[in-house]
């Protein structure tokens, strides 16, 4: 598995033979800073080296249908697409599209579902957590990773930049592809996950033992900072972050809450760990928090400005998504055709 080392960028490949990067986010709410640090900032940072496919996985958002309102889902999908661009994804080069506009996704997902032993899906920790919280567990929630595998395998992705919580799904995608290849012939490419060394798992400000998540962000004030939060909310959330009674600011010795703040600062400023430890050592957590408020506010300002610009022209986003769907369909339908030949349907 690859790890992004922020101090040593990966060797660049020639534009003509760019490797393929693919990733996606569920349109289940406004993106938070964990999504940005763990995923989107990584996509933007690395995009020129690759041919990129960035999806809004709206079919995955249906796996807990009780939470869905059609109007909200449609609006959220557009918000996420606009945020991709606002975070620096170049829609002229990268393919930005809605998963639901490419019918090959659920089609290949069915074929892959048939190649996936139930035991593999039963082991998925995200399924276990989500199903414990749900009153009724839909079959879609269970087979969710087979749809994710289809998302990735349709585009012959080399790399999938995601947060740490997705590692198990990427491993499973490899296993499913391998099993398909064993049964029907070597065809599907096994992808690799790309994870940040620091920031791959941003924790809640209110509870540093819980991963920052969209669902908790909606119900608990102080849990997350969303990418569209105004400066006063950013300030309140960071100043209220749970730390500890001590004053330890070394990465390897800090409590989970303090380490979370240090890692956010590290990823956003790209300063080295020794420099950060030197800067914040012996000054109390108040100074770390105040500095982080400024850093986060400054990081989100251009994203929010760009977001306003994009959303002021709905036709622009319509155009991006239409072109994205067209480009994605061209690749995905070819893969699906090959797979159908291989399996005999
Ligand atoms: P989701 O919000 O589950 O749709 O996740 C979208 C992307 O953001 C995936 O690549 C996740 O791994 C990543 N992600 C979600 N939450 C976090 C977090 N707390 N820290 C780091 N990455 C995250
Ligand atoms: N399961 C991912 C998440 O919850 C979203 C996702 C769906 C995805 N399909 C994907 C991520 C393909 C990377 C590649 O965050």
Short mmCIF file of C-alpha atoms and ligand atoms in Angstrom, two decimals:
data_model
loop_
_atom_site.label_atom_id
_atom_site.label_comp_id
_atom_site.label_asym_id
_atom_site.label_seq_id
_atom_site.Cartn_x
_atom_site.Cartn_y
_atom_site.Cartn_z
CA UNK A 1 0.00 0.00 0.00
CA UNK A 2 1.23 3.45 -0.83
CA UNK A 3 1.50 6.28 1.62
CA UNK A 4 1.78 9.90 0.66
CA UNK A 5 4.88 11.41 2.15
CA UNK A 6 4.25 15.11 2.24
CA UNK A 7 7.91 15.97 2.20
CA UNK A 8 8.75 13.76 -0.77
CA UNK A 9 6.30 14.05 -3.66
CA UNK A 10 5.90 10.94 -5.76
CA UNK A 11 7.88 10.78 -9.00
CA UNK A 12 5.91 12.38 -11.80
CA UNK A 13 4.86 10.37 -14.81
CA UNK A 14 4.68 11.61 -18.38
CA UNK A 15 1.39 13.23 -19.29
CA UNK A 16 0.78 10.79 -22.17
CA UNK A 17 1.04 7.75 -19.93
CA UNK A 18 -0.62 9.12 -16.85
CA UNK A 19 -1.76 6.55 -14.38
CA UNK A 20 -5.40 6.57 -13.36
CA UNK A 21 -6.64 7.96 -10.05
CA UNK A 22 -10.22 7.52 -8.94
CA UNK A 23 -12.12 8.45 -5.81
CA UNK A 24 -15.53 9.52 -4.58
CA UNK A 25 -17.57 10.97 -1.76
CA UNK A 26 -21.15 10.28 -0.73
CA UNK A 27 -23.49 13.27 -1.05
CA UNK A 28 -24.94 12.74 2.41
CA UNK A 29 -24.18 16.22 3.79
CA UNK A 30 -21.77 19.12 3.52
CA UNK A 31 -18.14 18.00 3.43
CA UNK A 32 -16.10 18.52 6.58
CA UNK A 33 -12.47 19.22 7.16
CA UNK A 34 -11.81 15.48 7.63
CA UNK A 35 -13.01 14.85 4.07
CA UNK A 36 -10.81 17.70 2.90
CA UNK A 37 -7.67 16.62 4.73
CA UNK A 38 -8.08 12.86 4.22
CA UNK A 39 -9.28 12.95 0.62
CA UNK A 40 -9.97 16.13 -1.39
CA UNK A 41 -6.78 18.03 -0.60
CA UNK A 42 -4.83 14.94 -1.59
CA UNK A 43 -6.71 14.68 -4.90
CA UNK A 44 -6.03 18.32 -5.67
CA UNK A 45 -2.40 18.14 -4.62
CA UNK A 46 -1.60 15.15 -6.83
CA UNK A 47 -3.97 15.73 -9.75
CA UNK A 48 -1.56 16.92 -12.45
CA UNK A 49 0.34 13.64 -12.33
CA UNK A 50 -2.69 11.50 -13.14
CA UNK A 51 -5.77 11.02 -15.27
CA UNK A 52 -8.39 11.55 -12.57
CA UNK A 53 -11.97 10.42 -12.08
CA UNK A 54 -13.76 12.02 -9.16
CA UNK A 55 -17.28 10.81 -8.53
CA UNK A 56 -20.17 11.88 -6.40
CA UNK A 57 -21.42 8.47 -5.31
CA UNK A 58 -25.13 9.16 -5.10
CA UNK A 59 -26.12 5.49 -5.49
CA UNK A 60 -24.11 4.74 -2.36
CA UNK A 61 -26.10 7.42 -0.56
CA UNK A 62 -29.23 5.27 -1.03
CA UNK A 63 -27.90 2.49 1.18
CA UNK A 64 -29.65 4.03 4.18
CA UNK A 65 -32.85 5.10 2.35
CA UNK A 66 -34.64 6.18 5.52
CA UNK A 67 -32.34 9.21 5.66
CA UNK A 68 -33.03 10.28 2.08
CA UNK A 69 -35.20 13.08 0.71
CA UNK A 70 -35.01 13.32 -3.08
CA UNK A 71 -34.65 17.12 -3.15
CA UNK A 72 -31.95 17.08 -0.50
CA UNK A 73 -30.00 14.32 -2.21
CA UNK A 74 -30.07 16.20 -5.53
CA UNK A 75 -28.95 19.42 -3.83
CA UNK A 76 -26.23 17.68 -1.83
CA UNK A 77 -24.84 16.04 -4.95
CA UNK A 78 -24.45 19.46 -6.58
CA UNK A 79 -22.91 20.92 -3.43
CA UNK A 80 -20.32 18.16 -3.34
CA UNK A 81 -19.53 18.63 -7.05
CA UNK A 82 -19.11 22.38 -6.55
CA UNK A 83 -16.86 21.74 -3.55
CA UNK A 84 -14.63 19.44 -5.60
CA UNK A 85 -13.97 22.32 -7.97
CA UNK A 86 -13.72 24.85 -5.13
CA UNK A 87 -11.07 22.65 -3.48
CA UNK A 88 -8.94 22.90 -6.59
CA UNK A 89 -9.97 20.00 -8.83
CA UNK A 90 -9.67 21.18 -12.42
CA UNK A 91 -12.82 20.08 -14.28
CA UNK A 92 -11.18 20.70 -17.65
CA UNK A 93 -8.73 17.89 -16.98
CA UNK A 94 -10.26 15.69 -14.27
CA UNK A 95 -13.54 13.90 -14.91
CA UNK A 96 -16.14 14.98 -12.33
CA UNK A 97 -19.41 13.06 -12.52
CA UNK A 98 -22.40 11.60 -10.72
CA UNK A 99 -22.20 7.84 -10.28
CA UNK A 100 -25.93 7.51 -11.04
CA UNK A 101 -25.38 8.90 -14.54
CA UNK A 102 -23.19 5.97 -15.55
CA UNK A 103 -25.37 2.84 -15.74
CA UNK A 104 -22.32 0.57 -15.98
CA UNK A 105 -21.73 1.04 -12.22
CA UNK A 106 -24.75 -0.89 -10.88
CA UNK A 107 -24.46 -3.34 -13.79
CA UNK A 108 -20.87 -4.31 -13.02
CA UNK A 109 -21.69 -4.21 -9.31
CA UNK A 110 -24.20 -7.02 -9.88
CA UNK A 111 -21.63 -9.17 -11.65
CA UNK A 112 -19.08 -8.52 -8.91
CA UNK A 113 -21.67 -9.20 -6.19
CA UNK A 114 -22.04 -12.67 -7.69
CA UNK A 115 -18.27 -13.17 -7.35
CA UNK A 116 -18.13 -11.98 -3.71
CA UNK A 117 -18.47 -14.49 -0.86
CA UNK A 118 -20.82 -13.26 1.86
CA UNK A 119 -18.14 -13.83 4.49
CA UNK A 120 -15.98 -11.13 2.90
CA UNK A 121 -18.77 -8.57 3.21
CA UNK A 122 -19.62 -9.66 6.75
CA UNK A 123 -16.12 -8.71 7.85
CA UNK A 124 -16.42 -5.06 6.78
CA UNK A 125 -16.20 -2.85 9.86
CA UNK A 126 -18.08 0.02 8.20
CA UNK A 127 -21.00 -2.35 7.58
CA UNK A 128 -20.90 -3.54 11.16
CA UNK A 129 -20.90 0.00 12.56
CA UNK A 130 -23.56 1.33 10.22
CA UNK A 131 -25.85 -1.68 10.63
CA UNK A 132 -25.64 -1.45 14.42
CA UNK A 133 -26.96 2.11 14.18
CA UNK A 134 -29.77 1.29 11.71
CA UNK A 135 -33.18 0.01 12.70
CA UNK A 136 -33.56 -1.96 9.46
CA UNK A 137 -30.49 -3.07 7.55
CA UNK A 138 -31.02 -2.94 3.79
CA UNK A 139 -29.31 -5.44 1.52
CA UNK A 140 -27.74 -2.49 -0.32
CA UNK A 141 -25.79 -1.54 2.80
CA UNK A 142 -24.41 -5.07 2.90
CA UNK A 143 -23.33 -5.18 -0.77
CA UNK A 144 -22.13 -1.55 -0.75
CA UNK A 145 -18.45 -2.58 -1.14
CA UNK A 146 -19.21 -4.50 -4.36
CA UNK A 147 -20.61 -1.29 -5.86
CA UNK A 148 -17.51 0.54 -4.66
CA UNK A 149 -15.37 -2.15 -6.33
CA UNK A 150 -17.29 -1.60 -9.58
CA UNK A 151 -16.70 2.18 -9.30
CA UNK A 152 -12.98 1.59 -9.14
CA UNK A 153 -12.53 -1.35 -11.53
CA UNK A 154 -14.54 0.19 -14.39
CA UNK A 155 -11.82 2.81 -14.90
CA UNK A 156 -8.82 0.49 -14.43
CA UNK A 157 -7.75 2.76 -11.56
CA UNK A 158 -4.14 2.47 -10.42
CA UNK A 159 -4.60 4.54 -7.27
CA UNK A 160 -7.50 5.38 -4.97
CA UNK A 161 -6.75 8.31 -2.63
CA UNK A 162 -9.00 7.99 0.43
CA UNK A 163 -9.04 8.31 4.19
CA UNK A 164 -7.92 5.47 6.43
CA UNK A 165 -11.51 4.31 7.03
CA UNK A 166 -11.65 3.10 3.41
CA UNK A 167 -8.58 0.86 3.58
CA UNK A 168 -10.64 -2.28 4.12
CA UNK A 169 -12.86 -1.50 1.11
CA UNK A 170 -9.84 -1.00 -1.15
CA UNK A 171 -8.34 -4.30 0.01
CA UNK A 172 -11.68 -5.97 -0.67
CA UNK A 173 -11.79 -4.44 -4.16
CA UNK A 174 -8.46 -6.09 -4.87
CA UNK A 175 -9.73 -9.43 -3.56
CA UNK A 176 -12.90 -9.22 -5.66
CA UNK A 177 -10.92 -8.30 -8.80
CA UNK A 178 -8.53 -11.17 -8.17
CA UNK A 179 -11.38 -13.63 -7.74
CA UNK A 180 -13.04 -12.39 -10.93
CA UNK A 181 -9.75 -12.74 -12.80
CA UNK A 182 -9.28 -16.28 -11.51
CA UNK A 183 -12.75 -17.23 -12.66
CA UNK A 184 -13.01 -15.42 -15.99
CA UNK A 185 -9.47 -14.50 -17.08
CA UNK A 186 -6.91 -11.82 -16.17
CA UNK A 187 -8.69 -8.59 -16.98
CA UNK A 188 -9.45 -6.34 -14.00
CA UNK A 189 -6.66 -4.16 -12.67
CA UNK A 190 -5.91 -4.39 -8.95
CA UNK A 191 -5.88 -0.84 -7.50
CA UNK A 192 -3.77 0.54 -4.66
CA UNK A 193 -5.03 2.84 -1.93
CA UNK A 194 -3.25 6.15 -1.33
CA UNK A 195 -3.35 7.44 2.22
CA UNK A 196 -1.85 10.39 3.97
CA UNK A 197 0.76 9.66 6.60
CA UNK A 198 -0.75 12.38 8.71
CA UNK A 199 -4.43 13.37 8.57
CA UNK A 200 -5.80 10.10 7.14
CA UNK A 201 -8.14 9.92 10.12
CA UNK A 202 -9.25 13.29 11.44
CA UNK A 203 -11.03 12.93 14.78
CA UNK A 204 -14.03 14.81 16.15
CA UNK A 205 -13.13 18.05 17.99
CA UNK A 206 -15.68 17.20 20.68
CA UNK A 207 -14.50 13.61 21.07
CA UNK A 208 -11.05 12.66 19.79
CA UNK A 209 -11.85 8.96 20.08
CA UNK A 210 -14.49 9.21 17.32
CA UNK A 211 -13.70 9.74 13.64
CA UNK A 212 -15.05 13.02 12.32
CA UNK A 213 -18.13 12.10 10.27
CA UNK A 214 -20.88 13.79 8.29
CA UNK A 215 -23.62 12.18 10.33
CA UNK A 216 -22.18 13.30 13.70
CA UNK A 217 -21.49 16.75 12.21
CA UNK A 218 -25.22 17.14 11.66
CA UNK A 219 -26.27 16.20 15.16
CA UNK A 220 -23.43 17.44 17.39
CA UNK A 221 -22.30 21.05 17.55
CA UNK A 222 -18.56 21.26 18.09
CA UNK A 223 -17.88 17.90 16.40
CA UNK A 224 -16.71 19.08 13.00
CA UNK A 225 -15.86 22.08 10.87
CA UNK A 226 -17.57 21.94 7.50
CA UNK A 227 -15.95 23.48 4.45
CA UNK A 228 -18.67 26.14 4.38
CA UNK A 229 -18.52 27.20 8.04
CA UNK A 230 -18.00 30.94 8.70
CA UNK A 231 -14.96 32.16 10.72
CA UNK A 232 -16.90 32.50 14.01
CA UNK A 233 -17.96 28.83 13.87
CA UNK A 234 -14.41 27.74 13.03
CA UNK A 235 -13.16 29.70 16.02
CA UNK A 236 -15.77 28.39 18.43
CA UNK A 237 -15.22 24.78 17.35
CA UNK A 238 -11.44 24.80 17.60
CA UNK A 239 -11.30 26.81 20.84
CA UNK A 240 -13.78 24.31 22.33
CA UNK A 241 -11.85 21.23 21.15
CA UNK A 242 -11.27 18.56 23.78
CA UNK A 243 -7.60 18.41 24.87
CA UNK A 244 -6.22 17.40 28.30
CA UNK A 245 -5.05 19.10 31.51
CA UNK A 246 -1.32 18.89 30.56
CA UNK A 247 0.81 20.76 28.07
CA UNK A 248 2.37 18.04 25.87
CA UNK A 249 2.76 19.06 22.22
CA UNK A 250 5.14 16.41 20.88
CA UNK A 251 3.39 14.34 18.21
CA UNK A 252 4.33 10.99 19.70
CA UNK A 253 3.41 11.87 23.27
CA UNK A 254 0.37 14.13 22.83
CA UNK A 255 -3.11 13.02 23.87
CA UNK A 256 -5.49 12.12 21.00
CA UNK A 257 -7.22 15.53 21.04
CA UNK A 258 -3.96 17.50 20.90
CA UNK A 259 -2.45 15.20 18.30
CA UNK A 260 -5.53 15.77 16.14
CA UNK A 261 -4.92 19.55 16.28
CA UNK A 262 -1.22 19.12 15.58
CA UNK A 263 -1.87 16.90 12.56
CA UNK A 264 -4.40 19.35 11.12
CA UNK A 265 -1.83 22.09 11.46
CA UNK A 266 0.84 19.88 9.91
CA UNK A 267 -1.17 18.97 6.82
CA UNK A 268 -2.47 22.49 6.23
CA UNK A 269 0.87 24.27 6.64
CA UNK A 270 3.20 21.47 5.42
CA UNK A 271 5.63 22.53 8.18
CA UNK A 272 7.91 19.80 9.52
CA UNK A 273 7.19 18.02 12.79
CA UNK A 274 10.31 19.31 14.56
CA UNK A 275 9.42 22.88 13.53
CA UNK A 276 5.86 22.44 14.80
CA UNK A 277 6.98 20.92 18.10
CA UNK A 278 9.41 23.79 18.55
CA UNK A 279 6.75 26.38 17.75
CA UNK A 280 4.10 25.08 20.16
CA UNK A 281 6.29 23.53 22.87
CA UNK A 282 5.78 24.94 26.38
CA UNK A 283 3.22 27.56 25.30
CA UNK A 284 -0.04 25.93 26.41
CA UNK A 285 -2.84 24.66 24.20
CA UNK A 286 -4.46 28.09 23.90
CA UNK A 287 -1.69 29.22 21.58
CA UNK A 288 -1.94 26.07 19.45
CA UNK A 289 -5.69 26.50 19.14
CA UNK A 290 -5.51 30.22 18.27
CA UNK A 291 -2.91 29.56 15.61
CA UNK A 292 -4.95 26.69 14.19
CA UNK A 293 -8.07 28.91 14.02
CA UNK A 294 -6.13 31.30 11.78
CA UNK A 295 -4.68 28.48 9.68
CA UNK A 296 -8.05 26.81 9.09
CA UNK A 297 -9.83 30.10 8.41
CA UNK A 298 -7.21 31.08 5.84
CA UNK A 299 -7.29 27.63 4.23
CA UNK A 300 -11.07 27.66 3.86
CA UNK A 301 -11.41 31.28 2.71
CA UNK A 302 -10.43 30.70 -0.95
CA UNK A 303 -12.48 27.49 -1.07
CA UNK A 304 -15.57 29.34 0.15
CA UNK A 305 -15.02 32.21 -2.29
CA UNK A 306 -14.64 29.83 -5.21
CA UNK A 307 -17.71 27.90 -4.04
CA UNK A 308 -19.82 31.07 -4.10
CA UNK A 309 -18.59 31.84 -7.60
CA UNK A 310 -19.40 28.35 -8.89
CA UNK A 311 -22.85 28.16 -7.34
CA UNK A 312 -23.81 31.59 -8.67
CA UNK A 313 -23.89 30.03 -12.15
CA UNK A 314 -25.88 26.74 -12.09
CA UNK A 315 -25.44 26.27 -15.84
CA UNK A 316 -21.69 26.02 -15.36
CA UNK A 317 -22.03 23.09 -12.97
CA UNK A 318 -24.62 21.44 -15.25
CA UNK A 319 -22.05 21.62 -18.04
CA UNK A 320 -19.24 20.15 -15.92
CA UNK A 321 -21.45 17.23 -14.81
CA UNK A 322 -22.78 16.57 -18.32
CA UNK A 323 -19.29 16.48 -19.81
CA UNK A 324 -18.05 14.39 -16.91
CA UNK A 325 -20.84 11.83 -17.39
CA UNK A 326 -20.08 11.64 -21.09
CA UNK A 327 -16.36 11.03 -20.53
CA UNK A 328 -16.99 8.52 -17.74
CA UNK A 329 -19.59 6.62 -19.79
CA UNK A 330 -17.17 6.29 -22.69
CA UNK A 331 -14.62 4.45 -20.53
CA UNK A 332 -17.05 2.54 -18.30
CA UNK A 333 -19.20 1.17 -21.11
CA UNK A 334 -16.12 -0.22 -22.87
CA UNK A 335 -15.01 -2.03 -19.69
CA UNK A 336 -18.51 -3.36 -19.13
CA UNK A 337 -18.63 -4.67 -22.70
CA UNK A 338 -15.34 -6.55 -22.13
CA UNK A 339 -16.62 -7.97 -18.84
CA UNK A 340 -19.87 -9.14 -20.47
CA UNK A 341 -17.85 -10.93 -23.14
CA UNK A 342 -15.75 -12.60 -20.47
CA UNK A 343 -18.67 -13.81 -18.37
CA UNK A 344 -20.88 -14.69 -21.36
CA UNK A 345 -23.85 -12.35 -21.09
P1 LIG B 1 -17.43 9.96 3.33
O1 LIG B 1 -17.66 11.21 4.13
O2 LIG B 1 -17.58 8.72 4.17
O3 LIG B 1 -18.21 9.92 2.05
O4 LIG B 1 -15.88 9.97 2.93
C1 LIG B 1 -15.35 10.64 1.81
C2 LIG B 1 -13.85 10.60 1.83
O5 LIG B 1 -13.35 11.31 2.95
C3 LIG B 1 -13.29 9.17 1.96
O6 LIG B 1 -12.07 9.10 1.23
C4 LIG B 1 -13.03 9.04 3.42
O7 LIG B 1 -12.03 8.09 3.71
C5 LIG B 1 -12.56 10.44 3.77
N1 LIG B 1 -12.86 10.74 5.18
C6 LIG B 1 -14.08 10.73 5.76
N2 LIG B 1 -13.99 11.06 7.07
C7 LIG B 1 -12.67 11.28 7.31
C8 LIG B 1 -11.92 11.65 8.47
N3 LIG B 1 -12.53 11.86 9.65
N4 LIG B 1 -10.59 11.77 8.35
C9 LIG B 1 -9.96 11.56 7.17
N5 LIG B 1 -10.60 11.22 6.05
C10 LIG B 1 -11.95 11.08 6.10
N1 LIG B 2 -17.17 4.24 0.36
C1 LIG B 2 -16.58 5.53 0.20
C2 LIG B 2 -16.81 6.35 1.48
O1 LIG B 2 -17.68 6.06 2.25
C3 LIG B 2 -17.14 6.28 -0.98
C4 LIG B 2 -16.84 5.61 -2.28
C5 LIG B 2 -17.73 4.96 -3.09
C6 LIG B 2 -15.58 5.54 -2.92
N2 LIG B 2 -17.11 4.52 -4.22
C7 LIG B 2 -15.78 4.84 -4.16
C8 LIG B 2 -14.31 5.98 -2.59
C9 LIG B 2 -14.75 4.57 -5.02
C10 LIG B 2 -13.24 5.70 -3.48
C11 LIG B 2 -13.47 5.00 -4.68
O2 LIG B 2 -16.12 7.29 1.70
#
